[in-house]
Amino acid sequence: MKKVTAFVGSAHKKNTHAAVAQYLDNLQALGEIEVEIVTLSNYKLGTCRGCRLCFEKGEQFCPLKDDRDVLMDKIMASDGVILATPNYSFQVSGLMKNFLDHFGFVFHRPCYFGKAFTSIVTQGIGGGDQIVKYLDFVGSNLGFNTLKGIKITALDPRTERDQARIDRALAAHSRQFYARLARPAYPAPSVFKLMLFRVGRTTMYRLLDDSSCDYRYYAGQGWFQSDYYYPTRLGVLKRAAGSLFDAMAPAVLRVLS
Ligand SMILES: Cc1cc2nc3c(=O)[nH]c(=O)nc-3n(C[C@H](O)[C@H](O)[C@H](O)COP(=O)(O)O)c2cc1C
């Protein structure tokens, strides 16, 4: 049975919670899915101090002794992850942003390959598309297989028509996410993703050494030799493109420096 966990960045059980609960009910109506709603406000999460110890020495050196690892374990135990947030002042809620800051090092050392991801943003009027875009970006860069998120717009009180529109949108999107969960967990990368990986890892190989936590992580994963983050079959063209991207890395490095 697949497990889907939704992390909710709203401190009260109103619009965002309601949308998530409905979304998860829809998923469960489609097949055997275990679900969990994680209300971030119920967990102890300190504010990032910007010390960079997670980047430079390792996440175990984070001075915040909080529930980060409890929440990360929940992600690791899931096949699908949903980040759900209200639009507060045209961004994710502070709760959600604080949660994401705890993942800063995972952008350097991605680890959520094989897991499906999407987002749910609720809002009163507008600005939510940018938030969905941001969360899609977050999901992809943490390693997830990302399905473009959904934005739910409704001013309260809602009309029946509004609610029916929301119900339809949530039902349609949950069907897409259900399909995503059923798809291969380790798909062949797009040329763009292949490029990001190959240029990134070759640049890191040339620029850093064993004293860097990120370098040791990449070396430990075998990423300096592998075709991609995970075993995958690249066709002839992608194989050639991959070699080209490796060769291009020094030029990219020169532009960056
Ligand atoms: C502090 C605050 C800021 C908000 N900012 C926006 C905004 O920028 N754009 C918008 O469309 N709605 C905004 N809203 C409305 C909420 O996004 C909307 O009501 C949402 O569904 C609330 O979800 P919740 O019930 O889970 O808190 C804001 C609400 C609050 C409380």
Short mmCIF file of N, CA, C and O and ligand atoms in Angstrom, two decimals, residues 10 12 14-17 86-90 122-126 156, ligand 1:
data_model
loop_
_atom_site.label_atom_id
_atom_site.label_comp_id
_atom_site.label_asym_id
_atom_site.label_seq_id
_atom_site.Cartn_x
_atom_site.Cartn_y
_atom_site.Cartn_z
N SER A 10 -0.63 25.67 7.93
CA SER A 10 -1.67 26.58 8.43
C SER A 10 -1.94 26.18 9.87
O SER A 10 -2.11 25.00 10.17
N HIS A 12 -4.42 26.78 11.83
CA HIS A 12 -5.79 26.44 12.27
C HIS A 12 -6.45 25.51 11.25
O HIS A 12 -6.01 25.41 10.10
N LYS A 14 -8.76 25.34 9.06
CA LYS A 14 -9.74 26.02 8.19
C LYS A 14 -9.52 25.64 6.74
O LYS A 14 -9.52 24.46 6.41
N ASN A 15 -9.34 26.63 5.89
CA ASN A 15 -9.39 26.36 4.44
C ASN A 15 -8.34 25.36 3.94
O ASN A 15 -8.66 24.45 3.17
N THR A 16 -7.10 25.56 4.38
CA THR A 16 -6.05 24.68 3.84
C THR A 16 -6.23 23.25 4.34
O THR A 16 -6.13 22.28 3.58
N HIS A 17 -6.52 23.13 5.63
CA HIS A 17 -6.77 21.79 6.18
C HIS A 17 -7.96 21.13 5.48
O HIS A 17 -7.92 19.94 5.16
N PRO A 86 -1.52 28.08 2.99
CA PRO A 86 -2.29 29.24 2.55
C PRO A 86 -1.36 30.27 1.92
O PRO A 86 -0.15 30.26 2.20
N ASN A 87 -1.91 31.08 1.07
CA ASN A 87 -1.18 32.23 0.53
C ASN A 87 -1.28 33.33 1.58
O ASN A 87 -2.36 33.86 1.84
N TYR A 88 -0.17 33.61 2.23
CA TYR A 88 -0.14 34.72 3.18
C TYR A 88 0.80 35.79 2.61
O TYR A 88 2.00 35.51 2.43
N SER A 89 0.26 36.95 2.34
CA SER A 89 1.08 38.06 1.81
C SER A 89 1.87 37.63 0.58
O SER A 89 3.06 37.88 0.47
N PHE A 90 1.17 36.94 -0.32
CA PHE A 90 1.72 36.54 -1.61
C PHE A 90 2.89 35.57 -1.51
O PHE A 90 3.75 35.52 -2.40
N THR A 122 -3.99 27.50 -0.94
CA THR A 122 -5.31 28.13 -0.85
C THR A 122 -5.12 29.64 -0.74
O THR A 122 -4.15 30.11 -0.16
N GLN A 123 -6.06 30.36 -1.31
CA GLN A 123 -5.92 31.82 -1.28
C GLN A 123 -7.29 32.48 -1.37
O GLN A 123 -8.28 31.86 -1.73
N GLY A 124 -7.30 33.79 -1.02
CA GLY A 124 -8.54 34.55 -1.10
C GLY A 124 -8.75 35.13 -2.47
O GLY A 124 -9.83 35.00 -3.06
N ILE A 125 -7.71 35.76 -3.01
CA ILE A 125 -7.90 36.48 -4.27
C ILE A 125 -6.87 36.10 -5.33
O ILE A 125 -7.22 35.64 -6.41
N GLY A 126 -5.60 36.30 -5.04
CA GLY A 126 -4.63 36.07 -6.11
C GLY A 126 -3.19 36.02 -5.64
O GLY A 126 -2.88 36.29 -4.48
N ASP A 156 -14.13 33.82 1.72
CA ASP A 156 -15.19 33.31 2.63
C ASP A 156 -16.16 34.45 2.95
O ASP A 156 -15.72 35.58 3.13
C1 LIG B 1 -2.03 37.23 6.99
C2 LIG B 1 -2.82 36.83 5.78
C3 LIG B 1 -2.36 37.20 4.54
C4 LIG B 1 -3.05 36.85 3.38
N1 LIG B 1 -2.56 37.20 2.17
C5 LIG B 1 -3.21 36.84 1.04
C6 LIG B 1 -2.69 37.19 -0.24
O1 LIG B 1 -1.64 37.78 -0.38
N2 LIG B 1 -3.38 36.80 -1.33
C7 LIG B 1 -4.56 36.12 -1.23
O2 LIG B 1 -5.14 35.80 -2.27
N3 LIG B 1 -5.07 35.77 -0.04
C8 LIG B 1 -4.43 36.11 1.11
N4 LIG B 1 -4.95 35.75 2.33
C9 LIG B 1 -6.15 34.91 2.38
C10 LIG B 1 -5.79 33.45 2.61
O3 LIG B 1 -4.80 33.02 1.70
C11 LIG B 1 -6.98 32.52 2.42
O4 LIG B 1 -8.06 32.94 3.19
C12 LIG B 1 -6.58 31.09 2.77
O5 LIG B 1 -7.52 30.20 2.26
C13 LIG B 1 -6.46 30.91 4.28
O6 LIG B 1 -6.15 29.57 4.59
P1 LIG B 1 -6.28 29.05 6.09
O7 LIG B 1 -7.74 29.06 6.43
O8 LIG B 1 -5.71 27.69 6.08
O9 LIG B 1 -5.50 30.02 6.92
C14 LIG B 1 -4.27 36.11 3.49
C15 LIG B 1 -4.73 35.76 4.75
C16 LIG B 1 -4.02 36.09 5.89
C17 LIG B 1 -4.53 35.65 7.24
#
